[in-house]
Amino acid sequence: MGGGMTTVEGTRVFLLPDLGEGLSEAEIVEWRVAVGDVVTVDQSVVEVETAKAVVDVPCPYAGRVVTLHGAAGEVRPVGQPLITIAPLDGGDEPAGHATYREEERAGSGNVLIGYGTGHGGATRRRRR
């Protein structure tokens, strides 16, 4: 049993959506999730800024974050990869603590970043 990268199979790449009015790019303001986080459908995963507005982008997939494509301050073209999500092993239940310990050993350490800390962007009004 080699503990290989089985999570790559079945991953889903979410592309930066067209946020309206023919805009061709958006700048990443702040990631709301980190690699290793478990996300749910329609959870806000990233805040981006276009020429017209600052927008929270929801993820259409549930699973574990595998890759964040781009860093805060980086401009991403519409239609390019934004985030890669791997399905959770064994259905919709989040994997046990062993997985998190494994990720911490791998140097991730920030598994719980952004949960309930209330930092960043809390004072700004969101328009829907």
mmCIF file with all atom_site columns, C-alpha atoms in Angstrom:
data_model
loop_
_atom_site.group_PDB
_atom_site.id
_atom_site.type_symbol
_atom_site.label_atom_id
_atom_site.label_alt_id
_atom_site.label_comp_id
_atom_site.label_asym_id
_atom_site.label_entity_id
_atom_site.label_seq_id
_atom_site.pdbx_PDB_ins_code
_atom_site.Cartn_x
_atom_site.Cartn_y
_atom_site.Cartn_z
_atom_site.occupancy
_atom_site.B_iso_or_equiv
_atom_site.pdbx_formal_charge
_atom_site.auth_seq_id
_atom_site.auth_comp_id
_atom_site.auth_asym_id
_atom_site.auth_atom_id
_atom_site.pdbx_PDB_model_num
ATOM 1   C CA . MET A 1 1   ? 0.000   0.000  0.000   1.00 0.00 ? 1   MET A CA 1
ATOM 2   C CA . GLY A 1 2   ? 1.899   3.050  -1.176  1.00 0.00 ? 2   GLY A CA 1
ATOM 3   C CA . GLY A 1 3   ? 0.170   6.157  0.187   1.00 0.00 ? 3   GLY A CA 1
ATOM 4   C CA . GLY A 1 4   ? 0.132   7.733  -3.248  1.00 0.00 ? 4   GLY A CA 1
ATOM 5   C CA . MET A 1 5   ? -1.819  10.707 -4.518  1.00 0.00 ? 5   MET A CA 1
ATOM 6   C CA . THR A 1 6   ? -5.187  9.016  -4.875  1.00 0.00 ? 6   THR A CA 1
ATOM 7   C CA . THR A 1 7   ? -7.043  12.287 -4.289  1.00 0.00 ? 7   THR A CA 1
ATOM 8   C CA . VAL A 1 8   ? -6.066  13.545 -7.734  1.00 0.00 ? 8   VAL A CA 1
ATOM 9   C CA . GLU A 1 9   ? -8.517  11.142 -9.349  1.00 0.00 ? 9   GLU A CA 1
ATOM 10  C CA . GLY A 1 10  ? -11.939 12.727 -9.645  1.00 0.00 ? 10  GLY A CA 1
ATOM 11  C CA . THR A 1 11  ? -10.786 16.225 -8.739  1.00 0.00 ? 11  THR A CA 1
ATOM 12  C CA . ARG A 1 12  ? -12.842 19.090 -10.100 1.00 0.00 ? 12  ARG A CA 1
ATOM 13  C CA . VAL A 1 13  ? -11.281 22.332 -11.253 1.00 0.00 ? 13  VAL A CA 1
ATOM 14  C CA . PHE A 1 14  ? -13.483 25.391 -10.789 1.00 0.00 ? 14  PHE A CA 1
ATOM 15  C CA . LEU A 1 15  ? -12.729 28.053 -13.391 1.00 0.00 ? 15  LEU A CA 1
ATOM 16  C CA . LEU A 1 16  ? -13.031 31.759 -12.683 1.00 0.00 ? 16  LEU A CA 1
ATOM 17  C CA . PRO A 1 17  ? -16.578 32.531 -13.851 1.00 0.00 ? 17  PRO A CA 1
ATOM 18  C CA . ASP A 1 18  ? -17.550 35.461 -16.053 1.00 0.00 ? 18  ASP A CA 1
ATOM 19  C CA . LEU A 1 19  ? -18.697 37.890 -13.370 1.00 0.00 ? 19  LEU A CA 1
ATOM 20  C CA . GLY A 1 20  ? -20.763 39.943 -15.787 1.00 0.00 ? 20  GLY A CA 1
ATOM 21  C CA . GLU A 1 21  ? -20.606 42.722 -18.351 1.00 0.00 ? 21  GLU A CA 1
ATOM 22  C CA . GLY A 1 22  ? -17.944 41.029 -20.429 1.00 0.00 ? 22  GLY A CA 1
ATOM 23  C CA . LEU A 1 23  ? -15.161 41.474 -17.873 1.00 0.00 ? 23  LEU A CA 1
ATOM 24  C CA . SER A 1 24  ? -12.170 39.384 -18.849 1.00 0.00 ? 24  SER A CA 1
ATOM 25  C CA . GLU A 1 25  ? -10.303 39.197 -15.543 1.00 0.00 ? 25  GLU A CA 1
ATOM 26  C CA . ALA A 1 26  ? -10.526 39.600 -11.787 1.00 0.00 ? 26  ALA A CA 1
ATOM 27  C CA . GLU A 1 27  ? -7.954  40.231 -9.075  1.00 0.00 ? 27  GLU A CA 1
ATOM 28  C CA . ILE A 1 28  ? -7.833  37.871 -6.108  1.00 0.00 ? 28  ILE A CA 1
ATOM 29  C CA . VAL A 1 29  ? -8.408  39.952 -2.958  1.00 0.00 ? 29  VAL A CA 1
ATOM 30  C CA . GLU A 1 30  ? -8.472  37.251 -0.294  1.00 0.00 ? 30  GLU A CA 1
ATOM 31  C CA . TRP A 1 31  ? -8.766  33.479 -0.181  1.00 0.00 ? 31  TRP A CA 1
ATOM 32  C CA . ARG A 1 32  ? -11.448 32.350 2.283   1.00 0.00 ? 32  ARG A CA 1
ATOM 33  C CA . VAL A 1 33  ? -10.149 28.753 2.336   1.00 0.00 ? 33  VAL A CA 1
ATOM 34  C CA . ALA A 1 34  ? -6.773  27.033 2.498   1.00 0.00 ? 34  ALA A CA 1
ATOM 35  C CA . VAL A 1 35  ? -5.441  23.835 0.953   1.00 0.00 ? 35  VAL A CA 1
ATOM 36  C CA . GLY A 1 36  ? -6.776  20.944 3.017   1.00 0.00 ? 36  GLY A CA 1
ATOM 37  C CA . ASP A 1 37  ? -9.993  22.723 4.030   1.00 0.00 ? 37  ASP A CA 1
ATOM 38  C CA . VAL A 1 38  ? -13.275 20.951 3.412   1.00 0.00 ? 38  VAL A CA 1
ATOM 39  C CA . VAL A 1 39  ? -15.754 23.079 1.465   1.00 0.00 ? 39  VAL A CA 1
ATOM 40  C CA . THR A 1 40  ? -19.468 22.720 0.814   1.00 0.00 ? 40  THR A CA 1
ATOM 41  C CA . VAL A 1 41  ? -21.432 23.563 -2.317  1.00 0.00 ? 41  VAL A CA 1
ATOM 42  C CA . ASP A 1 42  ? -21.962 27.333 -2.635  1.00 0.00 ? 42  ASP A CA 1
ATOM 43  C CA . GLN A 1 43  ? -19.460 28.107 0.138   1.00 0.00 ? 43  GLN A CA 1
ATOM 44  C CA . SER A 1 44  ? -17.631 31.362 -0.549  1.00 0.00 ? 44  SER A CA 1
ATOM 45  C CA . VAL A 1 45  ? -14.035 30.380 -1.329  1.00 0.00 ? 45  VAL A CA 1
ATOM 46  C CA . VAL A 1 46  ? -12.452 33.578 -2.610  1.00 0.00 ? 46  VAL A CA 1
ATOM 47  C CA . GLU A 1 47  ? -13.061 37.324 -2.753  1.00 0.00 ? 47  GLU A CA 1
ATOM 48  C CA . VAL A 1 48  ? -12.176 38.877 -6.092  1.00 0.00 ? 48  VAL A CA 1
ATOM 49  C CA . GLU A 1 49  ? -12.231 42.421 -7.393  1.00 0.00 ? 49  GLU A CA 1
ATOM 50  C CA . THR A 1 50  ? -13.272 43.315 -10.925 1.00 0.00 ? 50  THR A CA 1
ATOM 51  C CA . ALA A 1 51  ? -13.299 46.713 -12.571 1.00 0.00 ? 51  ALA A CA 1
ATOM 52  C CA . LYS A 1 52  ? -16.821 47.135 -11.188 1.00 0.00 ? 52  LYS A CA 1
ATOM 53  C CA . ALA A 1 53  ? -17.102 45.471 -7.786  1.00 0.00 ? 53  ALA A CA 1
ATOM 54  C CA . VAL A 1 54  ? -15.659 43.277 -5.058  1.00 0.00 ? 54  VAL A CA 1
ATOM 55  C CA . VAL A 1 55  ? -17.384 39.888 -5.213  1.00 0.00 ? 55  VAL A CA 1
ATOM 56  C CA . ASP A 1 56  ? -17.408 36.756 -3.070  1.00 0.00 ? 56  ASP A CA 1
ATOM 57  C CA . VAL A 1 57  ? -17.180 33.773 -5.415  1.00 0.00 ? 57  VAL A CA 1
ATOM 58  C CA . PRO A 1 58  ? -18.994 30.610 -4.253  1.00 0.00 ? 58  PRO A CA 1
ATOM 59  C CA . CYS A 1 59  ? -17.624 27.198 -5.147  1.00 0.00 ? 59  CYS A CA 1
ATOM 60  C CA . PRO A 1 60  ? -20.038 24.909 -7.048  1.00 0.00 ? 60  PRO A CA 1
ATOM 61  C CA . TYR A 1 61  ? -18.414 21.754 -5.648  1.00 0.00 ? 61  TYR A CA 1
ATOM 62  C CA . ALA A 1 62  ? -18.097 20.093 -2.268  1.00 0.00 ? 62  ALA A CA 1
ATOM 63  C CA . GLY A 1 63  ? -14.914 18.349 -1.178  1.00 0.00 ? 63  GLY A CA 1
ATOM 64  C CA . ARG A 1 64  ? -11.390 19.106 -0.003  1.00 0.00 ? 64  ARG A CA 1
ATOM 65  C CA . VAL A 1 65  ? -9.357  22.002 -1.376  1.00 0.00 ? 65  VAL A CA 1
ATOM 66  C CA . VAL A 1 66  ? -6.366  20.604 -3.285  1.00 0.00 ? 66  VAL A CA 1
ATOM 67  C CA . THR A 1 67  ? -5.016  23.687 -5.054  1.00 0.00 ? 67  THR A CA 1
ATOM 68  C CA . LEU A 1 68  ? -5.576  27.431 -4.956  1.00 0.00 ? 68  LEU A CA 1
ATOM 69  C CA . HIS A 1 69  ? -4.664  28.804 -8.378  1.00 0.00 ? 69  HIS A CA 1
ATOM 70  C CA . GLY A 1 70  ? -3.250  32.256 -7.763  1.00 0.00 ? 70  GLY A CA 1
ATOM 71  C CA . ALA A 1 71  ? -2.334  34.341 -4.735  1.00 0.00 ? 71  ALA A CA 1
ATOM 72  C CA . ALA A 1 72  ? -3.906  37.450 -3.229  1.00 0.00 ? 72  ALA A CA 1
ATOM 73  C CA . GLY A 1 73  ? -3.100  40.401 -5.462  1.00 0.00 ? 73  GLY A CA 1
ATOM 74  C CA . GLU A 1 74  ? -2.809  38.231 -8.563  1.00 0.00 ? 74  GLU A CA 1
ATOM 75  C CA . VAL A 1 75  ? -5.015  38.909 -11.580 1.00 0.00 ? 75  VAL A CA 1
ATOM 76  C CA . ARG A 1 76  ? -6.672  35.802 -13.066 1.00 0.00 ? 76  ARG A CA 1
ATOM 77  C CA . PRO A 1 77  ? -8.271  35.692 -16.536 1.00 0.00 ? 77  PRO A CA 1
ATOM 78  C CA . VAL A 1 78  ? -11.883 34.527 -16.771 1.00 0.00 ? 78  VAL A CA 1
ATOM 79  C CA . GLY A 1 79  ? -12.074 30.856 -17.730 1.00 0.00 ? 79  GLY A CA 1
ATOM 80  C CA . GLN A 1 80  ? -8.761  29.963 -16.080 1.00 0.00 ? 80  GLN A CA 1
ATOM 81  C CA . PRO A 1 81  ? -8.506  27.575 -13.084 1.00 0.00 ? 81  PRO A CA 1
ATOM 82  C CA . LEU A 1 82  ? -9.377  29.196 -9.773  1.00 0.00 ? 82  LEU A CA 1
ATOM 83  C CA . ILE A 1 83  ? -9.549  26.332 -7.274  1.00 0.00 ? 83  ILE A CA 1
ATOM 84  C CA . THR A 1 84  ? -9.223  22.535 -7.455  1.00 0.00 ? 84  THR A CA 1
ATOM 85  C CA . ILE A 1 85  ? -11.473 20.388 -5.241  1.00 0.00 ? 85  ILE A CA 1
ATOM 86  C CA . ALA A 1 86  ? -11.095 16.666 -4.546  1.00 0.00 ? 86  ALA A CA 1
ATOM 87  C CA . PRO A 1 87  ? -14.110 14.596 -3.509  1.00 0.00 ? 87  PRO A CA 1
ATOM 88  C CA . LEU A 1 88  ? -14.043 13.436 0.107   1.00 0.00 ? 88  LEU A CA 1
ATOM 89  C CA . ASP A 1 89  ? -13.270 9.794  0.686   1.00 0.00 ? 89  ASP A CA 1
ATOM 90  C CA . GLY A 1 90  ? -16.327 7.811  1.706   1.00 0.00 ? 90  GLY A CA 1
ATOM 91  C CA . GLY A 1 91  ? -19.141 10.089 0.641   1.00 0.00 ? 91  GLY A CA 1
ATOM 92  C CA . ASP A 1 92  ? -19.920 13.460 2.147   1.00 0.00 ? 92  ASP A CA 1
ATOM 93  C CA . GLU A 1 93  ? -18.519 12.884 5.612   1.00 0.00 ? 93  GLU A CA 1
ATOM 94  C CA . PRO A 1 94  ? -15.346 14.857 6.328   1.00 0.00 ? 94  PRO A CA 1
ATOM 95  C CA . ALA A 1 95  ? -12.393 12.528 6.738   1.00 0.00 ? 95  ALA A CA 1
ATOM 96  C CA . GLY A 1 96  ? -11.195 11.765 10.258  1.00 0.00 ? 96  GLY A CA 1
ATOM 97  C CA . HIS A 1 97  ? -8.481  13.455 12.271  1.00 0.00 ? 97  HIS A CA 1
ATOM 98  C CA . ALA A 1 98  ? -5.780  11.242 10.790  1.00 0.00 ? 98  ALA A CA 1
ATOM 99  C CA . THR A 1 99  ? -6.035  13.161 7.531   1.00 0.00 ? 99  THR A CA 1
ATOM 100 C CA . TYR A 1 100 ? -5.568  16.496 9.268   1.00 0.00 ? 100 TYR A CA 1
ATOM 101 C CA . ARG A 1 101 ? -2.572  15.215 11.224  1.00 0.00 ? 101 ARG A CA 1
ATOM 102 C CA . GLU A 1 102 ? -1.104  14.007 7.968   1.00 0.00 ? 102 GLU A CA 1
ATOM 103 C CA . GLU A 1 103 ? -1.555  17.439 6.393   1.00 0.00 ? 103 GLU A CA 1
ATOM 104 C CA . GLU A 1 104 ? 0.009   19.168 9.376   1.00 0.00 ? 104 GLU A CA 1
ATOM 105 C CA . ARG A 1 105 ? 3.034   16.895 9.081   1.00 0.00 ? 105 ARG A CA 1
ATOM 106 C CA . ALA A 1 106 ? 3.198   17.920 5.454   1.00 0.00 ? 106 ALA A CA 1
ATOM 107 C CA . GLY A 1 107 ? 3.592   21.507 6.635   1.00 0.00 ? 107 GLY A CA 1
ATOM 108 C CA . SER A 1 108 ? 0.075   22.752 5.973   1.00 0.00 ? 108 SER A CA 1
ATOM 109 C CA . GLY A 1 109 ? -0.460  23.813 9.605   1.00 0.00 ? 109 GLY A CA 1
ATOM 110 C CA . ASN A 1 110 ? -3.230  26.220 8.558   1.00 0.00 ? 110 ASN A CA 1
ATOM 111 C CA . VAL A 1 111 ? -6.018  23.688 8.237   1.00 0.00 ? 111 VAL A CA 1
ATOM 112 C CA . LEU A 1 112 ? -8.468  25.832 10.179  1.00 0.00 ? 112 LEU A CA 1
ATOM 113 C CA . ILE A 1 113 ? -7.534  29.236 8.814   1.00 0.00 ? 113 ILE A CA 1
ATOM 114 C CA . GLY A 1 114 ? -10.511 31.488 8.278   1.00 0.00 ? 114 GLY A CA 1
ATOM 115 C CA . TYR A 1 115 ? -12.971 29.656 10.515  1.00 0.00 ? 115 TYR A CA 1
ATOM 116 C CA . GLY A 1 116 ? -14.629 31.974 13.006  1.00 0.00 ? 116 GLY A CA 1
ATOM 117 C CA . THR A 1 117 ? -11.687 34.350 13.203  1.00 0.00 ? 117 THR A CA 1
ATOM 118 C CA . GLY A 1 118 ? -13.654 37.229 11.715  1.00 0.00 ? 118 GLY A CA 1
ATOM 119 C CA . HIS A 1 119 ? -10.522 38.858 10.304  1.00 0.00 ? 119 HIS A CA 1
ATOM 120 C CA . GLY A 1 120 ? -10.457 40.799 7.069   1.00 0.00 ? 120 GLY A CA 1
ATOM 121 C CA . GLY A 1 121 ? -13.308 42.365 5.188   1.00 0.00 ? 121 GLY A CA 1
ATOM 122 C CA . ALA A 1 122 ? -15.735 42.292 8.109   1.00 0.00 ? 122 ALA A CA 1
ATOM 123 C CA . THR A 1 123 ? -16.315 46.039 7.988   1.00 0.00 ? 123 THR A CA 1
ATOM 124 C CA . ARG A 1 124 ? -17.119 46.176 4.294   1.00 0.00 ? 124 ARG A CA 1
ATOM 125 C CA . ARG A 1 125 ? -20.719 45.985 3.177   1.00 0.00 ? 125 ARG A CA 1
ATOM 126 C CA . ARG A 1 126 ? -21.562 43.204 0.777   1.00 0.00 ? 126 ARG A CA 1
ATOM 127 C CA . ARG A 1 127 ? -23.959 43.961 -2.062  1.00 0.00 ? 127 ARG A CA 1
ATOM 128 C CA . ARG A 1 128 ? -25.896 41.042 -3.489  1.00 0.00 ? 128 ARG A CA 1
#
